[in-house]
XYZ file of C-alpha atoms in Angstrom:
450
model
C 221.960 1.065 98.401
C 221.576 3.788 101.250
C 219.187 1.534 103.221
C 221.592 -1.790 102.549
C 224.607 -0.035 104.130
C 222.867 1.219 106.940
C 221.684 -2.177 107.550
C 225.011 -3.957 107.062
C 226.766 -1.810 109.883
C 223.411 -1.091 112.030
C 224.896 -0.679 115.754
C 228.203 -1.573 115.085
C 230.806 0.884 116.548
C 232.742 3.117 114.227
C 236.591 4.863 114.119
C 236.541 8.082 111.934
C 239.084 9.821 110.904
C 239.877 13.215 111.574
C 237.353 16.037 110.783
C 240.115 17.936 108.201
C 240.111 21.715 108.896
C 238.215 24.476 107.501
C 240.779 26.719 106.073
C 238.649 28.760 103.026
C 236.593 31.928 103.502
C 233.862 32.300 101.092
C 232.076 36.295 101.534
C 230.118 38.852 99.666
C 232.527 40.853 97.578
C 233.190 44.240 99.422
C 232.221 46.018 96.013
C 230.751 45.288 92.950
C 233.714 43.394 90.815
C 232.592 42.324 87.255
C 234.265 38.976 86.404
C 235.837 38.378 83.118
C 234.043 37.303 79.954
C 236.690 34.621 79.004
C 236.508 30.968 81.212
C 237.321 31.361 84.703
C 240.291 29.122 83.988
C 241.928 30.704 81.081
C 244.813 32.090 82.476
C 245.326 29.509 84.978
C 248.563 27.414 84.107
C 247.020 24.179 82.222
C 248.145 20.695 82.099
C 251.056 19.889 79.403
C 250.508 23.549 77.555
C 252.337 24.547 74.785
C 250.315 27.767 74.599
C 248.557 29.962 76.350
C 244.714 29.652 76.160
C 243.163 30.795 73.155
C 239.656 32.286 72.630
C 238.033 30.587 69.445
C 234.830 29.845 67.823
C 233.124 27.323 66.356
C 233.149 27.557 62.529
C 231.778 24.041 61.901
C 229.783 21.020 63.645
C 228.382 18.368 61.884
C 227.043 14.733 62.681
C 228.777 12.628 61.247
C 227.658 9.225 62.411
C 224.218 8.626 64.936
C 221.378 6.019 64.615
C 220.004 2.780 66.639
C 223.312 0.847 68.561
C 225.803 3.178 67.820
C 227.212 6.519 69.615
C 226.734 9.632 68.435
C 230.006 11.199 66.687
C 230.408 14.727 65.688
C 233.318 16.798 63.746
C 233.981 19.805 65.209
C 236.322 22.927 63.973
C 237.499 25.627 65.555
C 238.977 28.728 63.959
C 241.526 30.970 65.945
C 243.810 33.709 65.489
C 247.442 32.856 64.610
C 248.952 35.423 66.288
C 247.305 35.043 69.640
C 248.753 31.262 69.100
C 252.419 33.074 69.302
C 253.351 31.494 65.646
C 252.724 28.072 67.171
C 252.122 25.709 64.367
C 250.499 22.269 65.498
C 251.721 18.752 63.638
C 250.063 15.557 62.805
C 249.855 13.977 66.054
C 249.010 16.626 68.364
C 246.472 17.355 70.563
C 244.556 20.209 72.248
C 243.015 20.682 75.798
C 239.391 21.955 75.687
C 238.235 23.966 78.627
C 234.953 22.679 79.274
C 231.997 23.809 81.960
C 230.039 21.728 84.237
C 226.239 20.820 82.453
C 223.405 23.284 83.725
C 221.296 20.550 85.479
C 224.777 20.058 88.022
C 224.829 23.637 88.561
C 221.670 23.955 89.360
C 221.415 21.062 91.617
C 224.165 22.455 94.247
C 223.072 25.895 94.017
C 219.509 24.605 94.993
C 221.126 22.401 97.581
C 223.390 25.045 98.914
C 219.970 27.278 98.981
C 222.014 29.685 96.828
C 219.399 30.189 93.817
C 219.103 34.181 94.520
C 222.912 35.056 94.980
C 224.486 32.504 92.172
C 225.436 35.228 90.396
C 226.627 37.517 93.044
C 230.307 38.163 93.089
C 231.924 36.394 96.485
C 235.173 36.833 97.616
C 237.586 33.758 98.419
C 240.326 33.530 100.597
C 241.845 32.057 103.782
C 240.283 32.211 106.890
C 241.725 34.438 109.580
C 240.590 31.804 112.145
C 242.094 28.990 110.506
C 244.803 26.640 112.592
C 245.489 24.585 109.002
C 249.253 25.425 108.227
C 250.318 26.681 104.552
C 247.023 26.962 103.454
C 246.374 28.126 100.279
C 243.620 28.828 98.145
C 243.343 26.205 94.895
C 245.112 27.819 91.926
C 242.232 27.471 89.972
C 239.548 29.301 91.537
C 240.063 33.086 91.035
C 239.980 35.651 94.318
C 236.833 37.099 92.998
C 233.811 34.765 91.521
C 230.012 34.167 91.544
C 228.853 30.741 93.214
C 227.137 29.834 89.528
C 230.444 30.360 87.683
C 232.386 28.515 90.222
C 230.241 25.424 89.871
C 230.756 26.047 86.270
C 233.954 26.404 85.362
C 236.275 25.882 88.507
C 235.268 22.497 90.433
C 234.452 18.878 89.196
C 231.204 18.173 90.433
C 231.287 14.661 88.580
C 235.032 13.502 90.289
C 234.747 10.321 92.453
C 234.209 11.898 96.065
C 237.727 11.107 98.767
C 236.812 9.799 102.009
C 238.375 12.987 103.523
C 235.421 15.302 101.988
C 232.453 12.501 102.961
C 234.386 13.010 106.444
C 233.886 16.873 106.181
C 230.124 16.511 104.783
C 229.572 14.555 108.195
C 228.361 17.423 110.093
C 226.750 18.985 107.050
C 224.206 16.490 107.934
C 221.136 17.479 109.752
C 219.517 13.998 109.455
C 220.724 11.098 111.586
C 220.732 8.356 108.986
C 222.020 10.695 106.276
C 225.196 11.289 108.891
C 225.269 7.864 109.486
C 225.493 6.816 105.388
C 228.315 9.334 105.077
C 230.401 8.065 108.679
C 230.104 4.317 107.000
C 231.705 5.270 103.521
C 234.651 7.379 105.173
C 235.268 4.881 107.966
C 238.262 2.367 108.044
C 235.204 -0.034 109.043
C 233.752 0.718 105.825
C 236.051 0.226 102.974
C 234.106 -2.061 100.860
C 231.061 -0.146 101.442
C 232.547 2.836 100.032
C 234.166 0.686 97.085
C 230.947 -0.536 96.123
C 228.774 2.058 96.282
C 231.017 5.305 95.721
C 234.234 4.354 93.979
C 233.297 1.547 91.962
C 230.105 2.922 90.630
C 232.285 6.127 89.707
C 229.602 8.646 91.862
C 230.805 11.772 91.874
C 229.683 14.842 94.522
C 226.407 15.173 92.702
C 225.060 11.671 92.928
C 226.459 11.317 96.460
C 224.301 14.475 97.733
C 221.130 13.018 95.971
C 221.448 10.142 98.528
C 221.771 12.090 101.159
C 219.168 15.167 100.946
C 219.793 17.026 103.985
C 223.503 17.647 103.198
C 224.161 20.708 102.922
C 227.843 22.031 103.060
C 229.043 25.397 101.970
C 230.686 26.424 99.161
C 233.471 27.031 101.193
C 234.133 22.996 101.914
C 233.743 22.169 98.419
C 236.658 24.655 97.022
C 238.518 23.110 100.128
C 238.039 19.657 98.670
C 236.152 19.165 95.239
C 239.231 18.918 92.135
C 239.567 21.320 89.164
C 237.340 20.686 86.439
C 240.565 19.758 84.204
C 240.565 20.199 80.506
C 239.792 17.292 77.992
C 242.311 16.586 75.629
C 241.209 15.831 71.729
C 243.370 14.346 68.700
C 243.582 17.177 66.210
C 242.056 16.060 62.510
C 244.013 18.438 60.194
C 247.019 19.897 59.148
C 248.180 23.290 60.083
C 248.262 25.419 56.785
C 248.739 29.263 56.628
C 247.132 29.212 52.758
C 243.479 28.355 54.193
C 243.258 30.302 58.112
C 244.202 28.597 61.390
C 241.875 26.318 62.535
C 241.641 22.977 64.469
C 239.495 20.298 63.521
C 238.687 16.842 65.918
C 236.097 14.098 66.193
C 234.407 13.171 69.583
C 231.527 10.564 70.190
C 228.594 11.214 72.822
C 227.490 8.005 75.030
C 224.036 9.190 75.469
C 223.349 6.290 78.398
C 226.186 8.475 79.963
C 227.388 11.462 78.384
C 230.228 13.468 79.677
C 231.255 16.635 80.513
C 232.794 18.184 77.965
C 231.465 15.768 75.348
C 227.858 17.439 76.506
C 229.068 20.355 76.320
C 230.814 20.345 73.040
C 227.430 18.757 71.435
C 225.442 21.502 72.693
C 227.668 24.247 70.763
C 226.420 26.150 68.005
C 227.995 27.705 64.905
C 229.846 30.703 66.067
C 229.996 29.717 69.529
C 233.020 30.819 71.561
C 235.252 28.675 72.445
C 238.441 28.298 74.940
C 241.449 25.741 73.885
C 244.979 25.648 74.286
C 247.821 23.459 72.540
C 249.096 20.469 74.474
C 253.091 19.892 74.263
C 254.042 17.333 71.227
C 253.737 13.897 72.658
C 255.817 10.744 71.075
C 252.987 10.280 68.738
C 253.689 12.590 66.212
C 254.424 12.589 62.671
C 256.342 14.879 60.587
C 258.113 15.668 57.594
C 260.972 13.968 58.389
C 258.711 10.836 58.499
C 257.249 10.763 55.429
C 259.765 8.365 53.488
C 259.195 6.002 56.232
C 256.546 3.085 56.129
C 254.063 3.327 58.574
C 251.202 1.390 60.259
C 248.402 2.827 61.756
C 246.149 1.047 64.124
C 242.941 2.792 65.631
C 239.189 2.365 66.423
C 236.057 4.473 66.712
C 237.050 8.385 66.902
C 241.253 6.620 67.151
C 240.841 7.413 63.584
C 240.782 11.051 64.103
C 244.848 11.526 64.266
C 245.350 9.527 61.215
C 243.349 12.048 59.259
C 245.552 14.594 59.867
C 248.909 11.997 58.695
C 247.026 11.619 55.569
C 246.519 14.745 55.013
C 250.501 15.720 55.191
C 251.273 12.715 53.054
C 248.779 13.901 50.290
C 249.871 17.574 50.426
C 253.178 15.335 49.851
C 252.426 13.850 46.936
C 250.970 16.859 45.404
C 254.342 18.493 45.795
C 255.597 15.714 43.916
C 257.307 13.794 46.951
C 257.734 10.666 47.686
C 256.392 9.087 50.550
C 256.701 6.130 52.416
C 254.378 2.636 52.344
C 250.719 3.259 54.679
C 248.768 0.777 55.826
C 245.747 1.566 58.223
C 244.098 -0.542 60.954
C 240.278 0.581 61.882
C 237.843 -0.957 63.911
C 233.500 0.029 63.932
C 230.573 -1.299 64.667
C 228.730 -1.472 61.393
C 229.833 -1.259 57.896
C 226.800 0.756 57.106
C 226.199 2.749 59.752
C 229.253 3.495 61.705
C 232.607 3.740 59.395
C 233.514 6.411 60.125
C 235.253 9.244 57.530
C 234.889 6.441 55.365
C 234.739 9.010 51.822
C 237.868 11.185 53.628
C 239.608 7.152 53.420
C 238.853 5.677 49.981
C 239.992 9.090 48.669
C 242.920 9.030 50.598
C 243.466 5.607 48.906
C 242.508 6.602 45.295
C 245.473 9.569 45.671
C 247.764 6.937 47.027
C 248.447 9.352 50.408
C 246.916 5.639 51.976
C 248.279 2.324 50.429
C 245.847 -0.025 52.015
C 242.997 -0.029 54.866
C 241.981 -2.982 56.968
C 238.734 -3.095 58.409
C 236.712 -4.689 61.204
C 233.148 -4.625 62.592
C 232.201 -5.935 65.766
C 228.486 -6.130 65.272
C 228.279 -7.052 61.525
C 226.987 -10.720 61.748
C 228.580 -10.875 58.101
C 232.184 -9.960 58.530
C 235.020 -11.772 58.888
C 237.262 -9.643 60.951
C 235.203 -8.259 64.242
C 238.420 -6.398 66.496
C 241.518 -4.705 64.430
C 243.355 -7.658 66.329
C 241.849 -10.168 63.862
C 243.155 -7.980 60.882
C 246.500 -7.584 62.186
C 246.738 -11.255 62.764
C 245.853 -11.969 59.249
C 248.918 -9.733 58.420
C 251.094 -10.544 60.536
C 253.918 -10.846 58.094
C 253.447 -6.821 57.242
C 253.424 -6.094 61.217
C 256.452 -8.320 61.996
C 258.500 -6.619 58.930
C 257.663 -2.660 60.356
C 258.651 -3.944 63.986
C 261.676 -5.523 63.028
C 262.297 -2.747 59.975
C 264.363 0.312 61.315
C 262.890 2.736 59.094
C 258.973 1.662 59.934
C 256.785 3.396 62.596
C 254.104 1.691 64.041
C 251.305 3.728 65.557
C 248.349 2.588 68.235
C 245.846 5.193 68.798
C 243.200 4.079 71.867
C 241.844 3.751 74.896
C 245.306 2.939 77.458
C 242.529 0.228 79.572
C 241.366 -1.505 76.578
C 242.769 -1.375 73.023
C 246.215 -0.295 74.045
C 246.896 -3.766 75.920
C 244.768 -5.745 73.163
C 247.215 -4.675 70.855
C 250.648 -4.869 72.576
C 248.985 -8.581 73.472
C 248.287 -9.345 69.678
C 251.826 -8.053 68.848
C 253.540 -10.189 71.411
C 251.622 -12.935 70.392
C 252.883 -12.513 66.957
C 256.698 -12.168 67.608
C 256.524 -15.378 70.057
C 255.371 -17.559 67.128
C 258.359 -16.373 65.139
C 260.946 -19.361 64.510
C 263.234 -17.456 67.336
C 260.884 -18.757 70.150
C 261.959 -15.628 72.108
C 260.023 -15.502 75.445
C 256.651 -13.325 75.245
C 258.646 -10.729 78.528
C 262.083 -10.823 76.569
C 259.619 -9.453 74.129
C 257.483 -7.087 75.937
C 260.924 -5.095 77.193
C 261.817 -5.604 73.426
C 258.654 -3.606 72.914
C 259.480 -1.198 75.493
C 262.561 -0.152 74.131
C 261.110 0.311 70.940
C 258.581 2.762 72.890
C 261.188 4.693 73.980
C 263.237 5.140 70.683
C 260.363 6.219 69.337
C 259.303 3.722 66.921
C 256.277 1.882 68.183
C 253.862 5.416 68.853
C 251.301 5.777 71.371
C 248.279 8.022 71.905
C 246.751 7.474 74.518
C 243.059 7.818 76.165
C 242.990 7.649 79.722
């Protein structure tokens, strides 16, 4: 890769663009400030909150699904106190944002590379250079005025975010080998779009992976809090009901791709028991369901860990039932891998289906060489009568829980395909915008993955 693109534009003349200005001082802290216990970034104002960051622990973590061809999933609680929630009470539906840390081997990688293994944990002091020319500069939100090089690398900065041209433009002179400067002038270049689509953007390298291809890079810590994004919390699907009989607590699922594990998902599998933890609750999206929804029929569609916010539905329309209510008609959509080793919650569903809280579940495994239905598509085909009558049915919601690239579009697709076989003939974009509008009176529910 390095070698090929220093081939490709050997001798050929290059335009760069502007060296951006150095605007961030990074010292020695005049005196010895302890930092705070809690995550760097736990009073920092977070994406979609509908609470202020909580400190939590982990009061269980289980595997519930691993083996040969299949990833890893594991179901997580954390326990909290109420009142440091403010009386917030979360619904089916809802999610939380995790506040996650960079893996150790990152950490150590730039701290070695910055030469910075003896002072990580010295407090520094950040702020804006006196000598600096760049106007309103300002230092990022999320990195505090006071904070050790190891904790910033932590807790503060994405290490793993798809570098911009403008920082390989600033790591230029950070350079002290010829070809390494050369590598980085060819992927921030005009000249070099594809290049940099190919090897950077495409192959999703983030900061980390760039600097291993480039070994006598060194920039200071300053240039990457000038450039690198916040390390942004993940949000997760909450499992469970809130109930004030049996403690506060929020339970999710979340699978680990070991060929390429994430962030948080690393860091989430490598809790313990008792661990602390730092969450917050994300703002009530359209894909919730309440009380008020419980006499309505509803259709849930979902695959892998999609299943997670349906456990929590389930769980309101049993407590339901127990009360003596009566609830709507629920049908559930699920897709796996293997019947054996990868349905997932499968004894949380079949008793959810002997207490009636679920009236039927449709399943589908991709990798069985036995099934009939491989995608949730196949399934929903086969009952297509049920799906048209909750579209066209006032009362029905119809909830898609999935990944926005893939399963999102499969689905809207399958629907659309359904509705244009109808004896109306309507046109499949007459019926997309049909769709739409049902999106946005709230009928046809979306939660989406990015």
């Amino acid at each position: 890769m390095f070698s090929e693109v220093l081939q490709e534009f050997a001798e050929k003349e290059l335009i760069l663009p502007t060296l951006p200005l150095s605007y961030i001082s990074f010292e020695l802290a005049n005196k010895d400030s302890p930092l705070p216990e809690a995550h760097l970034q736990a009073n920092v104002p977070q994406p979609f909150e509908a609470t202020k960051v909580l400190e939590a622990h982990v009061s269980k973590l289980t595997t519930v699904i691993e083996g040969e061809d299949v990833k890893p999933v594991h179901d997580i609680t954390f326990s909290y106190c109420q009142a440091d929630a403010g009386g917030y009470r979360h619904s089916p539906g809802d999610t939380i944002g995790v506040l996650c840390y960079n893996t150790e081997e990152d950490v150590e990688f730039i701290l070695e590379r910055l030469n910075l293994q003896s002072k990580g944990d010295v407090p520094c002091s950040v702020a804006i250079d006196a000598r600096t020319t760049k106007k309103a500069a300002k230092v990022p939100l999320f990195v505090p005025a006071v904070v050790s090089c190891r904790r910033l690398f932590q807790e503060c900065l994405d290490l793993r975010a798809v570098p911009k041209k403008l920082l390989i433009r600033a790591l230029v002179p950070c350079a002290s080998e010829e070809n390494d400067r050369r590598f980085l002038e060819v992927l921030c270049c005009k000249e070099g779009n594809a290049a940099y689509e190919r090897t950077v953007f495409q192959k999703g390298k983030g900061l980390i992976s760039l600097l291993r291809l480039v070994p006598s890079c060194r920039p200071t810590v300053g240039l990457l809090i000038e450039h690198l994004p916040r390390l942004m919390p993940r949000p997760y699907s909450i499992a469970n009901v809130y109930r004030e009989d049996s403690g506060t607590s929020v339970r999710f699922l979340f699978s680990h791709n070991v060929n390429n594990p994430g962030i948080t998902t690393s860091y989430l599998r490598g809790l313990e028991k008792g661990a602390k933890v730092f969450f917050y609750f994300r703002q009530s999206s359209a894909f919730v369901y309440k009380d008020t929804d419980l006499q309505r029929n509803i259709i849930m569609i979902g695959t892998g860990t999609g299943v997670s916010p349906y456990l929590s539905f389930l769980e309101l329309r049993a407590a339901a039932l127990a009360r003596g209510e009566t609830v709507g008609r629920a049908e559930l959509f699920v897709g796996f891998r293997y019947r054996e080793r990868s349905y997932l919650c499968e004894d949380e569903i079949k008793e959810y289906l002997e207490t009636g809280a679920l009236d039927a579940c449709h399943v589908a495994f991709s990798r069985d060489t036995d099934t009939r239905h491989k995608y949730v598509q196949s399934q929903i085909r086969e009952r297509r009568d049920l799906i048209i009558e909750n579209l066209r049915n006032a009362h029905g919601l119809f909830y898609v829980c999935g990944d926005s690239k893939v399963l999102l579009p499969q689905i809207m697709d399958t629907v659309v395909e359904l509705l244009a076989a109808e004896p109306e003939k309507e046109d499949r974009e007459d019926i997309r915008a049909c769709i739409g509008r049902l999106k946005k009176d709230g009928k046809y529910r979306e939660d989406v993955w990015l």
